[in-house]
CSV table of C-alpha atoms and ligand atoms in Angstrom, one decimal:
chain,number,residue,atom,x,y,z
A,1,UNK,CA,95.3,118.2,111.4
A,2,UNK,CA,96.6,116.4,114.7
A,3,UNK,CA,95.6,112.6,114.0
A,4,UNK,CA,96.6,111.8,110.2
A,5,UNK,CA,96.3,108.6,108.5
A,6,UNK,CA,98.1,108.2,105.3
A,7,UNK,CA,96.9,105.8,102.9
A,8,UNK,CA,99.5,104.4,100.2
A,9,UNK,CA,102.5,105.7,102.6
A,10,UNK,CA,104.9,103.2,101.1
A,11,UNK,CA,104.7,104.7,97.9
A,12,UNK,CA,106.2,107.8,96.0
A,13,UNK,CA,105.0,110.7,97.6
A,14,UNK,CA,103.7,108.8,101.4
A,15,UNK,CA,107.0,107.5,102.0
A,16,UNK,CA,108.5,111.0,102.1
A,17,UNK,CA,105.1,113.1,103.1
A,18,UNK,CA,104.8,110.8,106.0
A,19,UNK,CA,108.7,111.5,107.1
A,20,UNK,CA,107.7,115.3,107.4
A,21,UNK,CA,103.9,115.3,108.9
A,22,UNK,CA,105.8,113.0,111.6
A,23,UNK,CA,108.3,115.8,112.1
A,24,UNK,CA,105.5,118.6,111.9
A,25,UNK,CA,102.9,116.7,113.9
A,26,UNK,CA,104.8,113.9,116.1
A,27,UNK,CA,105.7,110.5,115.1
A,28,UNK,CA,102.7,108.9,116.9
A,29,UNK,CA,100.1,111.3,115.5
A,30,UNK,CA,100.9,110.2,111.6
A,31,UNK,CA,99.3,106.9,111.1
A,32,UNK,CA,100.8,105.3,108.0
A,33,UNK,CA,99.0,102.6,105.9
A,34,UNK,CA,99.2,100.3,102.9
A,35,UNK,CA,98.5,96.7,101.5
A,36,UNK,CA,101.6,95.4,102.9
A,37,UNK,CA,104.5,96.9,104.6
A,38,UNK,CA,108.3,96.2,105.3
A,39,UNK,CA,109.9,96.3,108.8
A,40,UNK,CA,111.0,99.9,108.6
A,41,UNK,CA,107.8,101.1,108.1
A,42,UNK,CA,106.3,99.1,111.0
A,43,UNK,CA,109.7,100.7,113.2
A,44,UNK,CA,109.1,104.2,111.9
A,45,UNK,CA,106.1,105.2,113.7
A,46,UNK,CA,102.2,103.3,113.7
A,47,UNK,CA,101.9,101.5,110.6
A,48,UNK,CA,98.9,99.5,109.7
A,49,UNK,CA,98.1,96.9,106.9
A,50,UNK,CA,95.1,98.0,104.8
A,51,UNK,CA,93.5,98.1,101.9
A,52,UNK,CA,91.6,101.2,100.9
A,53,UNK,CA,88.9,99.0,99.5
A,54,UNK,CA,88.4,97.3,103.1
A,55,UNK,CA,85.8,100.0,104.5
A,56,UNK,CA,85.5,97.7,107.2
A,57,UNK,CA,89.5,97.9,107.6
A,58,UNK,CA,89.4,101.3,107.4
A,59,UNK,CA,86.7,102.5,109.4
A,60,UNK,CA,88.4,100.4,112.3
A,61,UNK,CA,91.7,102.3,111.8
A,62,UNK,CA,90.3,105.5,112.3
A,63,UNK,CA,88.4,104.8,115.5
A,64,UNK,CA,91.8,103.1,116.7
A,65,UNK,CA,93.6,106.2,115.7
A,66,UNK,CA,91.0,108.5,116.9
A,67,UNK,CA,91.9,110.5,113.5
A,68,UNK,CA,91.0,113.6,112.4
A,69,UNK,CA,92.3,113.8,108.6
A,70,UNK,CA,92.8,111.1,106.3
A,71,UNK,CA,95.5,112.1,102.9
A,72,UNK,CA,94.3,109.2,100.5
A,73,UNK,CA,97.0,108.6,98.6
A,74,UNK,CA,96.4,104.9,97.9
A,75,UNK,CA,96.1,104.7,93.9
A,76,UNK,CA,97.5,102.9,90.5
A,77,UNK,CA,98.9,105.5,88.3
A,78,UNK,CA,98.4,106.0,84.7
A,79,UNK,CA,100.3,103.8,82.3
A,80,UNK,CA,99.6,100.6,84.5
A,81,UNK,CA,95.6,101.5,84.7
A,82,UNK,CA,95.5,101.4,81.2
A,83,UNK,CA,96.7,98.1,81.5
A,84,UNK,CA,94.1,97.4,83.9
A,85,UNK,CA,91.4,99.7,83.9
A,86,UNK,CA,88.7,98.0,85.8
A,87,UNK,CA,91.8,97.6,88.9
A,88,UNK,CA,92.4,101.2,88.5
A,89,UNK,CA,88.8,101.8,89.6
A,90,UNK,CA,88.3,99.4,92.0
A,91,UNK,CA,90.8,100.9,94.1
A,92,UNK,CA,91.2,104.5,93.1
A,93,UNK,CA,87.4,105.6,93.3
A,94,UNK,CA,86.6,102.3,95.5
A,95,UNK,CA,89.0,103.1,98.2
A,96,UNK,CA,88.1,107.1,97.5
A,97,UNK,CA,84.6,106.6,97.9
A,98,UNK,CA,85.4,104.3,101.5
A,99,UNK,CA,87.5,107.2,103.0
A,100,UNK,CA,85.0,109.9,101.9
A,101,UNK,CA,81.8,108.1,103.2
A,102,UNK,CA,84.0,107.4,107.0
A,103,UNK,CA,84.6,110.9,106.9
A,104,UNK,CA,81.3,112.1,106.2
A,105,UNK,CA,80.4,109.5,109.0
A,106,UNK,CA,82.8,110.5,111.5
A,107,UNK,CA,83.6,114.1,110.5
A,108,UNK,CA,87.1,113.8,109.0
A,109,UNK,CA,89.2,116.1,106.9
A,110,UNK,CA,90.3,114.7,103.6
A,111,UNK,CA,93.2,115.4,101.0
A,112,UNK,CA,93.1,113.3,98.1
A,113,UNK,CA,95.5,113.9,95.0
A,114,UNK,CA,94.6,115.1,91.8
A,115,UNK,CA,96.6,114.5,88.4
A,116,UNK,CA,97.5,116.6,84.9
A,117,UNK,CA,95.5,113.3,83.8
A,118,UNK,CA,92.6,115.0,84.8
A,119,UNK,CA,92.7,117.1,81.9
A,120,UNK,CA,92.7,115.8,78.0
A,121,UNK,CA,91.5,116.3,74.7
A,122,UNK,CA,89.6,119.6,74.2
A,123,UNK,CA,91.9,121.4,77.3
A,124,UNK,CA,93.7,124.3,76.6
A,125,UNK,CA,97.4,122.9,76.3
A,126,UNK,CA,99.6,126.2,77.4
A,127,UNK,CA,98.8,127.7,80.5
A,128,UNK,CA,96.0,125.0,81.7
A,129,UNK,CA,93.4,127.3,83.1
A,130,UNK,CA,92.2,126.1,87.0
A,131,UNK,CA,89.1,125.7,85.6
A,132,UNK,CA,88.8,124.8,81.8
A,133,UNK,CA,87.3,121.6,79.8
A,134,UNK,CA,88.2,118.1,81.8
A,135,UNK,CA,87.7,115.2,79.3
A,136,UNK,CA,90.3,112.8,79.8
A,137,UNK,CA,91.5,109.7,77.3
A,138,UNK,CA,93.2,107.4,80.3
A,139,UNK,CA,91.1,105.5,83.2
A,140,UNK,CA,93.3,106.9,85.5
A,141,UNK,CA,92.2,110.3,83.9
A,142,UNK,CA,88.5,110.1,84.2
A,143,UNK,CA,89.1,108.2,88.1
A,144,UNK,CA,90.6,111.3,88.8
A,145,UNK,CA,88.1,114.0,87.5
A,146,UNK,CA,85.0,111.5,88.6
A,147,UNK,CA,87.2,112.4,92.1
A,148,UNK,CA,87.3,116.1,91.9
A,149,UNK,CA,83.6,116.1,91.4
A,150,UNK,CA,82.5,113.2,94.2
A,151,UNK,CA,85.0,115.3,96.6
A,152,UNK,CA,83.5,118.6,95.7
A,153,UNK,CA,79.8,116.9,96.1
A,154,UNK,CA,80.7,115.7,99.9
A,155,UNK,CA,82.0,119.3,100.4
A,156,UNK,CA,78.7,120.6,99.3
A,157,UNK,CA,76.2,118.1,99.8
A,158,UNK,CA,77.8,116.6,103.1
A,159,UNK,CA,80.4,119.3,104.4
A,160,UNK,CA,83.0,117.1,104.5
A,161,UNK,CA,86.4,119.0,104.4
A,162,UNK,CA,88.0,117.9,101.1
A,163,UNK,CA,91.2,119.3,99.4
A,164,UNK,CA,93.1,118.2,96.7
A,165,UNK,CA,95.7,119.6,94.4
A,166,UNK,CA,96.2,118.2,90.5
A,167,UNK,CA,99.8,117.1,90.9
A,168,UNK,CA,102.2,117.0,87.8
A,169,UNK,CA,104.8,114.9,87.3
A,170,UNK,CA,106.8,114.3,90.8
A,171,UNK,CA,110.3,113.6,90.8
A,172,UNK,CA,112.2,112.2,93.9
A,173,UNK,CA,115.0,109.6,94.6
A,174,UNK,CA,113.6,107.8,97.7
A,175,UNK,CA,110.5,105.7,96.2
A,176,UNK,CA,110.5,105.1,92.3
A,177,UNK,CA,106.7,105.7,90.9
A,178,UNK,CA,104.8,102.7,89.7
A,179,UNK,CA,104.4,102.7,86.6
A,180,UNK,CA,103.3,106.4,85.3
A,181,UNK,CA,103.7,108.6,82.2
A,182,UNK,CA,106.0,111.4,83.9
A,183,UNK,CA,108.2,108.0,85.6
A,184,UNK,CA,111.1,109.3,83.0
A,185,UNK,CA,111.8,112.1,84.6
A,186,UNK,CA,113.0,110.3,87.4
A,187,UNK,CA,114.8,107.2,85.4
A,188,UNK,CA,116.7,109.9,84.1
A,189,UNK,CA,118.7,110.9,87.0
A,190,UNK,CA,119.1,107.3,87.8
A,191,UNK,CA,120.5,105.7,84.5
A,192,UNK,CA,122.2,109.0,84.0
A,193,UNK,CA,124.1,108.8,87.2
A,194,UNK,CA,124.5,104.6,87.1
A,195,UNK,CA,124.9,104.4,83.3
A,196,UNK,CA,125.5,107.7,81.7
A,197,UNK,CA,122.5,107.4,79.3
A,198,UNK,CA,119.1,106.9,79.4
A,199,UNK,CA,116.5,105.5,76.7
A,200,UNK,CA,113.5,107.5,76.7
A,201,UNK,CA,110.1,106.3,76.0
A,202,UNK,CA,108.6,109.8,76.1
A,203,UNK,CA,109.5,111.5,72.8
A,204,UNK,CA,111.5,115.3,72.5
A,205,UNK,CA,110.0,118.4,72.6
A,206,UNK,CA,106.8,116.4,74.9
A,207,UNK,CA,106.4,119.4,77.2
A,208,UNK,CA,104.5,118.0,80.4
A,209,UNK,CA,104.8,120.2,84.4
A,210,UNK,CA,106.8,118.4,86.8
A,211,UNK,CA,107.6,119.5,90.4
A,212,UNK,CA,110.5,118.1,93.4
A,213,UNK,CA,109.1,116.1,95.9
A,214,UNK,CA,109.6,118.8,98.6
A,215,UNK,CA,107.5,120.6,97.3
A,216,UNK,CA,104.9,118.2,96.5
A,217,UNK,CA,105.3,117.5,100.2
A,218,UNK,CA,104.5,121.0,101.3
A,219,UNK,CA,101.6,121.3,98.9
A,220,UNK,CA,99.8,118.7,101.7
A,221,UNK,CA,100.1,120.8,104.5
A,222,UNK,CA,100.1,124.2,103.5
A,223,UNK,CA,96.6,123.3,101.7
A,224,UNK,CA,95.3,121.5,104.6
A,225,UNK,CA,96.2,124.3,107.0
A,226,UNK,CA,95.0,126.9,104.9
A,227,UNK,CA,91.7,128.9,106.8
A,228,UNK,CA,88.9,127.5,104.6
A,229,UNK,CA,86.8,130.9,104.1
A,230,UNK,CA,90.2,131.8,102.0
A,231,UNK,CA,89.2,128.4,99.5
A,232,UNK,CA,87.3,129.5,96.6
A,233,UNK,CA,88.1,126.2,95.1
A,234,UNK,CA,89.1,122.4,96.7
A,235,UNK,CA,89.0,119.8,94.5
A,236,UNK,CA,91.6,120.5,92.7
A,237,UNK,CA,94.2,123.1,92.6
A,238,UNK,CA,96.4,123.2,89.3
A,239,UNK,CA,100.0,123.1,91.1
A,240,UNK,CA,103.4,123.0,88.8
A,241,UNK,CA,107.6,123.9,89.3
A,242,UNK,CA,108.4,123.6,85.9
A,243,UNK,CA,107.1,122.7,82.3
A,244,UNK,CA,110.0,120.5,81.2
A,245,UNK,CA,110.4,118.4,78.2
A,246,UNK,CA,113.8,115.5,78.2
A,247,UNK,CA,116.3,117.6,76.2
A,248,UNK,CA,115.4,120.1,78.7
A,249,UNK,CA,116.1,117.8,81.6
A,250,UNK,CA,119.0,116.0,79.9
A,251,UNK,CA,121.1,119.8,79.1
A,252,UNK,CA,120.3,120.0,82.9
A,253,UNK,CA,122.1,116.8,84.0
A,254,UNK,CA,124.9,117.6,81.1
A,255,UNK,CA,126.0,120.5,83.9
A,256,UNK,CA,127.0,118.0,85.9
A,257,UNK,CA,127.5,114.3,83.6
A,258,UNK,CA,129.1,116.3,80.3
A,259,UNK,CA,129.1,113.1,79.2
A,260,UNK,CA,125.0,112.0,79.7
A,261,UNK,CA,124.0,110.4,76.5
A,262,UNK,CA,120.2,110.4,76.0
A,263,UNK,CA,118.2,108.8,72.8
A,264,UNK,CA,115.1,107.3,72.6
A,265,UNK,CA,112.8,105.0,72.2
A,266,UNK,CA,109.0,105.9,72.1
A,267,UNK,CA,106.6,103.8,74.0
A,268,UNK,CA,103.3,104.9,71.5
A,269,UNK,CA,100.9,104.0,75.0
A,270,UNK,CA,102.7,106.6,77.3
A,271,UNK,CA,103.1,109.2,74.3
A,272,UNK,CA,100.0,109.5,73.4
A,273,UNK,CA,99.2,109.6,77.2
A,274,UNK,CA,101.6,112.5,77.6
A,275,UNK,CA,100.4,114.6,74.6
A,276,UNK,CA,97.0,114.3,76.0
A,277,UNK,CA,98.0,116.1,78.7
A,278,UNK,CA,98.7,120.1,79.1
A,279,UNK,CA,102.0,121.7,78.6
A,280,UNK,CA,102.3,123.6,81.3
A,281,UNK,CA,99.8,124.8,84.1
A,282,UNK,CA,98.2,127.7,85.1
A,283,UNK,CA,98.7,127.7,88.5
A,284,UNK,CA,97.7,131.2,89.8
A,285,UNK,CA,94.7,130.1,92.1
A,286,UNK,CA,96.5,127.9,94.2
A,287,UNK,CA,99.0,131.0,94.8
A,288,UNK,CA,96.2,133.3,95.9
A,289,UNK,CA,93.9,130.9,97.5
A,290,UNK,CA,96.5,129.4,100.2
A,291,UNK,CA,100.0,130.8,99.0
A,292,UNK,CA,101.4,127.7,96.4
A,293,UNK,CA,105.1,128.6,96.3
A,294,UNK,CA,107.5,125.7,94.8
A,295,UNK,CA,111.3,126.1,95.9
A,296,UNK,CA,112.6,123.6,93.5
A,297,UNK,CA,112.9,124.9,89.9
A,298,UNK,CA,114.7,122.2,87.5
A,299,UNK,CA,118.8,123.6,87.9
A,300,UNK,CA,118.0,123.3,91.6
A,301,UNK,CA,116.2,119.7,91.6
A,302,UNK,CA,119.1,118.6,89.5
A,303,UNK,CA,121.9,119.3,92.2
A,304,UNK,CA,119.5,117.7,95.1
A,305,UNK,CA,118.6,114.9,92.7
A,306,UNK,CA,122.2,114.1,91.7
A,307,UNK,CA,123.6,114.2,95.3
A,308,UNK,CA,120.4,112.5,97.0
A,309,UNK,CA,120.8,109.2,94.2
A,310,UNK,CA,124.8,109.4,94.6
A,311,UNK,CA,124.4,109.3,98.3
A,312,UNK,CA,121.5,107.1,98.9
A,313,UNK,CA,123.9,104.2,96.0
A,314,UNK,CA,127.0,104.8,97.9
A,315,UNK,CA,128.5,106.5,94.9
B,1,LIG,N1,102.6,111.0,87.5
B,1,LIG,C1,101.3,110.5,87.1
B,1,LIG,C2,101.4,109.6,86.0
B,1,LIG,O1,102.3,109.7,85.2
B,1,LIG,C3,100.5,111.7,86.8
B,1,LIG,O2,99.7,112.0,87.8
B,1,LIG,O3,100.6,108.7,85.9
């Protein structure tokens, strides 16, 4: 990787994955993109308007650029697809089939992110195999498995380089999620911190994997800069810190608010999204294929969590 454009990098994970590929691979290297941006992004480093379902748009960016690698993380998330399934598709596998078909043209490497929502009904629940039955209840579930497969097929059919990793939940304090099933993991923090109790609409004892954002970070580029002859796999590694469910997340932020009330409050969409999805992963081929290794387990993320929202409020 030494020209990058990041699609979606105003959102959850591009706003902090595009901090560190600027650190890793110079600020004017890292191209960040999105529908619309704000003046920091524009004074952070090159920052272009575009939507991923603009080939046009997007094929002009990357001759501009002169980029090599393209992370496509322009997409709706799970509990807003479902409330708009034939959006979700127009711009997850739209704006994924635009960046793989300029990269097949122009020889580009591509990371795109899979999901837990790949998996379903009919998937082993405990220890999600890497590869295991994929039949998914959501739109953004089947987007993401029609994904894996169109990815693999450019690898194969095209030999475009594609990567991907099936992210689980991803908590962080910098850029909330829009409107997913795992999003409570990270209101947590935030109403436990500002309120000191937090209404969940995911039920207790839903067991679902979550991981820290630094780590989802590193995930990028230690994939992408893994030797491909080592890749038995690419589209997509199972990776996972933890298998948490919210009593397990609220005794964690109870070591530090004794006083953290939580109760509930069970949204029946994201539930049944949530128990459609595995318990915890099995996440041993992304450790031999290019070294998966999270740092962040959940009494860790809870202190970084904690001080990050604290200091980022000015509490
Ligand atoms: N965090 C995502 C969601 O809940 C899962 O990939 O939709």
């Amino acid at each position: 990787m030494k020209k990058i454009l990041v699609t979606g990098s105003t959102g959850q994970i591009g706003s902090e994955l595009i901090v560190r590929l600027r650190e890793l691979y110079g600020r004017d290297n890292v191209v960040g993109s999105a529908r619309k941006g704000k003046d920091e992004d524009f004074a952070a480093g090159p920052f272009e308007t575009m939507d991923v379902q603009d080939a046009g748009r997007l094929a002009e960016l990357v001759d501009k650029y002169q980029i090599d690698t393209i992370i496509n993380n322009a997409a709706m998330l799970s509990a807003v697809g479902e409330q708009n399934p034939q959006a979700l598709w127009a711009v997850n596998m739209g704006g994924l089939y635009n960046v793989l078909e300029v990269a097949r043209e122009k020889n580009l490497k591509v990371f795109i992110p899979s999901s837990i929502a790949a998996f379903g009904p009919g998937t082993p629940l405990e220890q999600t195999p890497q590869d295991t039955i994929q039949r998914p209840s959501t739109i953004y579930g089947v987007s993401k498995v029609a994904g894996e497969l169109l990815c693999d097929y450019y690898f194969k059919r095209f030999g475009v380089d594609t990567r991907g990793v099936r992210y689980p939940g991803i908590i962080s304090y910098k850029t909330l999620p829009g409107g997913g099933t795992t999003d409570y993991a990270v209101h947590i923090y935030f109403d436990a911190i500002k309120q000191g109790r937090y209404t969940s609409f995911i039920d207790k004892g839903t067991f679902m994997d979550m991981m820290y954002m630094p780590d989802a970070v590193e995930c990028v580029i230690d994939l992408m800069e893994t030797d491909p002859s080592k890749l038995k796999h690419r589209n997509a590694f199972n990776v996972s810190a933890m298998s948490i469910d919210p009593e397990m997340l609220a005794a964690e932020i109870r070591q530090h608010i004794p006083e953290f009330v939580l109760d509930y409050e069970v949204d029946p969409v994201r539930q049944a999204i949530a128990e459609s999805w595995p318990n915890s992963l099995d996440t041993s081929a992304a450790k031999e294929e290019w070294g998966f290794e999270p740092k962040f387990d959940l009494a860790a993320m809870t202190v970084d969590m904690i001080k990050g929202i604290k200091h980022e409020s000015d509490l």
